[in-house]
């Protein structure tokens, strides 16, 4: 499957027809979040059955072109470990993608190997080793090198194939409906784009904590979250967990 860099509105419009006609696409993002609260979206990768697209969102002016794809409930979006990607998309496009199939959640239903990386699944099913360590890459840097484009496109290249493999396995074990329900519940917008008053639920809370301490913890977590949002800095810069 060839890789294509899409860095103009005209180029994006040319591929939208193919994407809209696809019943299933692979989806991934690259973003930077080292010194900010909100993720800075740098790239969006989409795969179809025929091509891999690396979309330079920084260069695209018309956001509605992709918003319509995200909201199209007839297109299955296959993402691996999707919560951070969904958050980055929501923050940038102000919409929450519909009809997600998370390959990590699906794999967890089949094997007692919780939360495997995308590269581990590619290695398991296709015997292909992918380079890891994208967190060390400055995805906001331009121009994008051929190496970066290939690296980014590899993150969606195998998603559709993984979807079909995992779906077949889930069907054989009569777990597909159960898995789809779990994905829908886990990826409800309130579980991904959490309100400050609910952010305490993401903390690892000791079993020995009493009710009074829990009340204080909830309030501190909410105050910390609001401060991080207002200053757009990581929450742990304000107060460690």
Short mmCIF file of C-alpha atoms in Angstrom, two decimals:
data_model
loop_
_atom_site.label_atom_id
_atom_site.label_comp_id
_atom_site.label_asym_id
_atom_site.label_seq_id
_atom_site.Cartn_x
_atom_site.Cartn_y
_atom_site.Cartn_z
CA UNK A 1 0.00 0.00 0.00
CA UNK A 2 1.50 3.36 -1.03
CA UNK A 3 1.91 6.28 1.37
CA UNK A 4 0.74 9.76 0.43
CA UNK A 5 1.36 13.09 2.12
CA UNK A 6 -1.72 15.31 2.04
CA UNK A 7 -0.81 18.92 2.82
CA UNK A 8 -3.28 21.10 0.87
CA UNK A 9 -7.04 21.45 0.92
CA UNK A 10 -7.13 20.53 -2.76
CA UNK A 11 -5.29 17.26 -2.15
CA UNK A 12 -7.54 16.46 0.79
CA UNK A 13 -10.68 17.06 -1.27
CA UNK A 14 -9.31 14.63 -3.88
CA UNK A 15 -9.07 11.77 -1.37
CA UNK A 16 -12.27 12.49 0.56
CA UNK A 17 -14.30 10.66 -2.08
CA UNK A 18 -12.28 7.48 -1.54
CA UNK A 19 -12.49 7.78 2.24
CA UNK A 20 -16.25 8.43 2.19
CA UNK A 21 -16.82 5.40 -0.03
CA UNK A 22 -14.95 3.17 2.44
CA UNK A 23 -16.99 1.22 4.97
CA UNK A 24 -13.92 0.95 7.19
CA UNK A 25 -10.78 3.03 7.68
CA UNK A 26 -7.72 2.94 9.92
CA UNK A 27 -7.17 6.07 12.00
CA UNK A 28 -4.32 7.42 14.11
CA UNK A 29 -2.88 10.75 15.22
CA UNK A 30 0.47 12.28 16.09
CA UNK A 31 0.46 15.07 18.63
CA UNK A 32 2.72 16.86 21.10
CA UNK A 33 1.77 17.22 24.75
CA UNK A 34 5.00 17.57 26.69
CA UNK A 35 4.45 21.05 28.11
CA UNK A 36 0.72 21.71 27.59
CA UNK A 37 -2.58 20.50 28.99
CA UNK A 38 -4.21 20.31 25.58
CA UNK A 39 -2.64 18.07 22.91
CA UNK A 40 -1.22 19.89 19.87
CA UNK A 41 -2.38 17.85 16.90
CA UNK A 42 0.32 17.60 14.23
CA UNK A 43 -0.73 14.77 11.92
CA UNK A 44 -3.71 12.63 11.14
CA UNK A 45 -3.20 9.27 9.47
CA UNK A 46 -5.95 7.44 7.57
CA UNK A 47 -5.73 4.11 5.79
CA UNK A 48 -8.19 2.62 3.33
CA UNK A 49 -8.03 -0.78 1.65
CA UNK A 50 -5.83 0.74 -1.03
CA UNK A 51 -3.80 3.63 0.39
CA UNK A 52 -2.23 5.20 3.47
CA UNK A 53 -2.63 8.95 3.92
CA UNK A 54 -0.54 11.18 6.15
CA UNK A 55 -2.59 14.37 6.52
CA UNK A 56 -0.68 17.46 7.58
CA UNK A 57 -3.47 19.10 9.59
CA UNK A 58 -1.34 22.19 10.19
CA UNK A 59 -1.51 22.97 6.46
CA UNK A 60 -5.22 22.18 6.02
CA UNK A 61 -7.59 25.12 6.39
CA UNK A 62 -11.02 23.51 5.94
CA UNK A 63 -11.60 21.37 9.03
CA UNK A 64 -15.11 20.38 7.92
CA UNK A 65 -13.71 18.03 5.29
CA UNK A 66 -12.57 15.61 7.98
CA UNK A 67 -15.23 16.46 10.55
CA UNK A 68 -17.82 14.91 8.24
CA UNK A 69 -15.77 11.70 8.11
CA UNK A 70 -15.44 11.51 11.89
CA UNK A 71 -19.19 11.92 12.40
CA UNK A 72 -20.20 9.48 9.65
CA UNK A 73 -21.67 6.53 11.56
CA UNK A 74 -21.56 4.35 8.43
CA UNK A 75 -17.74 4.33 8.45
CA UNK A 76 -15.99 2.12 11.01
CA UNK A 77 -12.89 3.86 12.37
CA UNK A 78 -10.31 1.34 13.55
CA UNK A 79 -7.96 2.78 16.17
CA UNK A 80 -5.52 1.12 18.55
CA UNK A 81 -5.72 2.35 22.16
CA UNK A 82 -7.92 5.17 21.01
CA UNK A 83 -8.58 7.45 23.99
CA UNK A 84 -5.69 9.89 23.50
CA UNK A 85 -6.35 10.02 19.75
CA UNK A 86 -10.03 10.75 20.35
CA UNK A 87 -9.09 13.48 22.80
CA UNK A 88 -6.68 15.06 20.31
CA UNK A 89 -9.29 14.96 17.54
CA UNK A 90 -12.00 16.38 19.80
CA UNK A 91 -9.76 19.22 20.95
CA UNK A 92 -8.76 20.16 17.38
CA UNK A 93 -11.94 19.50 15.39
CA UNK A 94 -14.52 20.09 18.17
CA UNK A 95 -16.30 16.85 17.33
CA UNK A 96 -16.25 13.34 18.76
CA UNK A 97 -15.72 10.50 16.23
CA UNK A 98 -18.46 7.91 15.90
CA UNK A 99 -18.36 4.14 15.28
CA UNK A 100 -14.96 3.28 16.74
CA UNK A 101 -13.44 -0.21 16.84
CA UNK A 102 -10.52 -0.27 19.28
CA UNK A 103 -8.11 -3.11 18.45
CA UNK A 104 -6.55 -3.03 21.92
CA UNK A 105 -9.89 -3.53 23.65
CA UNK A 106 -10.79 -6.26 21.16
CA UNK A 107 -7.51 -8.10 21.78
CA UNK A 108 -8.08 -7.90 25.54
CA UNK A 109 -11.30 -9.86 25.05
CA UNK A 110 -9.42 -12.69 23.39
CA UNK A 111 -6.19 -13.07 25.34
CA UNK A 112 -4.88 -12.67 28.87
CA UNK A 113 -2.29 -10.11 27.72
CA UNK A 114 -3.82 -6.78 28.71
CA UNK A 115 -3.18 -3.60 26.73
CA UNK A 116 -0.66 -4.76 24.11
CA UNK A 117 0.95 -2.12 21.91
CA UNK A 118 0.04 -1.80 18.24
CA UNK A 119 3.53 -2.96 17.26
CA UNK A 120 3.10 -6.15 19.30
CA UNK A 121 -0.09 -7.00 17.45
CA UNK A 122 1.58 -6.35 14.09
CA UNK A 123 4.43 -8.61 15.13
CA UNK A 124 2.05 -11.33 16.36
CA UNK A 125 -0.22 -11.45 13.34
CA UNK A 126 2.04 -10.38 10.47
CA UNK A 127 5.57 -11.13 11.74
CA UNK A 128 6.58 -7.56 10.95
CA UNK A 129 8.68 -5.47 13.34
CA UNK A 130 7.78 -1.79 13.50
CA UNK A 131 10.00 0.92 14.89
CA UNK A 132 8.80 2.30 18.22
CA UNK A 133 9.54 5.57 19.98
CA UNK A 134 7.34 8.13 18.20
CA UNK A 135 7.16 10.08 21.48
CA UNK A 136 10.77 11.18 20.82
CA UNK A 137 9.81 12.74 17.48
CA UNK A 138 8.92 16.41 17.05
CA UNK A 139 5.85 15.97 14.87
CA UNK A 140 5.29 19.72 14.64
CA UNK A 141 8.56 20.20 12.78
CA UNK A 142 8.27 20.96 9.08
CA UNK A 143 8.98 19.88 6.39
CA UNK A 144 8.10 16.25 7.07
CA UNK A 145 10.81 13.84 6.03
CA UNK A 146 10.04 10.68 4.03
CA UNK A 147 11.12 8.69 7.09
CA UNK A 148 8.58 10.45 9.30
CA UNK A 149 5.82 9.96 6.74
CA UNK A 150 6.58 6.24 6.50
CA UNK A 151 6.75 5.96 10.28
CA UNK A 152 3.39 7.70 10.69
CA UNK A 153 1.69 5.71 7.93
CA UNK A 154 2.87 2.42 9.42
CA UNK A 155 0.69 3.23 12.43
CA UNK A 156 -2.44 2.78 10.29
CA UNK A 157 -1.15 0.42 7.59
CA UNK A 158 -2.26 -2.78 9.35
CA UNK A 159 -5.32 -1.58 11.25
CA UNK A 160 -7.95 -2.76 8.76
CA UNK A 161 -6.34 -6.20 8.52
CA UNK A 162 -6.22 -6.38 12.32
CA UNK A 163 -9.89 -5.47 12.45
CA UNK A 164 -10.88 -8.37 10.19
CA UNK A 165 -8.70 -10.86 12.09
CA UNK A 166 -9.95 -9.80 15.52
CA UNK A 167 -13.56 -9.60 14.37
CA UNK A 168 -13.40 -13.17 13.02
CA UNK A 169 -11.87 -14.45 16.26
CA UNK A 170 -14.50 -12.65 18.33
CA UNK A 171 -17.27 -14.11 16.19
CA UNK A 172 -15.87 -17.63 16.57
CA UNK A 173 -15.87 -17.22 20.35
CA UNK A 174 -19.28 -15.51 20.29
CA UNK A 175 -17.84 -12.39 21.89
CA UNK A 176 -18.28 -9.82 19.13
CA UNK A 177 -21.48 -8.21 20.42
CA UNK A 178 -20.08 -8.16 23.95
CA UNK A 179 -16.86 -6.57 22.71
CA UNK A 180 -18.66 -3.92 20.66
CA UNK A 181 -20.77 -3.02 23.69
CA UNK A 182 -17.65 -2.73 25.86
CA UNK A 183 -15.99 -0.48 23.27
CA UNK A 184 -19.06 1.78 23.12
CA UNK A 185 -19.28 2.03 26.90
CA UNK A 186 -15.56 2.55 27.48
CA UNK A 187 -15.32 5.19 24.76
CA UNK A 188 -18.35 7.22 25.80
CA UNK A 189 -17.35 10.86 25.48
CA UNK A 190 -17.62 11.44 29.25
CA UNK A 191 -15.04 8.68 29.82
CA UNK A 192 -12.57 10.26 27.40
CA UNK A 193 -13.21 14.00 27.68
CA UNK A 194 -13.65 14.01 31.44
CA UNK A 195 -15.08 16.94 33.37
CA UNK A 196 -12.79 18.39 36.07
CA UNK A 197 -15.17 17.22 38.81
CA UNK A 198 -14.77 13.61 37.62
CA UNK A 199 -11.02 13.58 36.96
CA UNK A 200 -10.31 11.97 40.36
CA UNK A 201 -11.55 8.69 38.86
CA UNK A 202 -8.30 8.43 36.89
CA UNK A 203 -6.19 8.45 40.06
CA UNK A 204 -4.83 5.33 41.72
CA UNK A 205 -6.54 5.63 45.09
CA UNK A 206 -5.27 3.59 48.07
CA UNK A 207 -7.79 1.13 49.54
CA UNK A 208 -7.21 2.50 53.03
CA UNK A 209 -8.43 6.03 52.21
CA UNK A 210 -11.43 7.10 54.32
CA UNK A 211 -14.50 9.05 53.20
CA UNK A 212 -13.26 12.37 54.56
CA UNK A 213 -9.95 11.98 52.73
CA UNK A 214 -11.76 11.01 49.55
CA UNK A 215 -13.82 14.21 49.65
CA UNK A 216 -10.62 16.25 49.97
CA UNK A 217 -8.93 14.30 47.18
CA UNK A 218 -11.85 14.90 44.79
CA UNK A 219 -11.79 18.63 45.49
CA UNK A 220 -8.00 18.87 45.08
CA UNK A 221 -8.14 16.94 41.82
CA UNK A 222 -10.85 19.26 40.48
CA UNK A 223 -8.92 22.39 41.52
CA UNK A 224 -5.72 21.04 39.96
CA UNK A 225 -7.53 20.20 36.72
CA UNK A 226 -9.12 23.64 36.40
CA UNK A 227 -5.77 25.30 37.06
CA UNK A 228 -4.07 23.13 34.43
CA UNK A 229 -6.80 23.99 31.90
CA UNK A 230 -6.60 27.72 32.61
CA UNK A 231 -2.80 27.78 32.29
CA UNK A 232 -2.64 25.09 29.56
CA UNK A 233 0.08 23.16 31.35
CA UNK A 234 0.32 19.49 32.41
CA UNK A 235 -1.64 18.80 35.60
CA UNK A 236 1.37 17.19 37.28
CA UNK A 237 3.28 20.48 36.92
CA UNK A 238 0.83 21.91 39.44
CA UNK A 239 0.67 18.99 41.85
CA UNK A 240 1.87 15.40 41.63
CA UNK A 241 -0.67 12.62 41.99
#
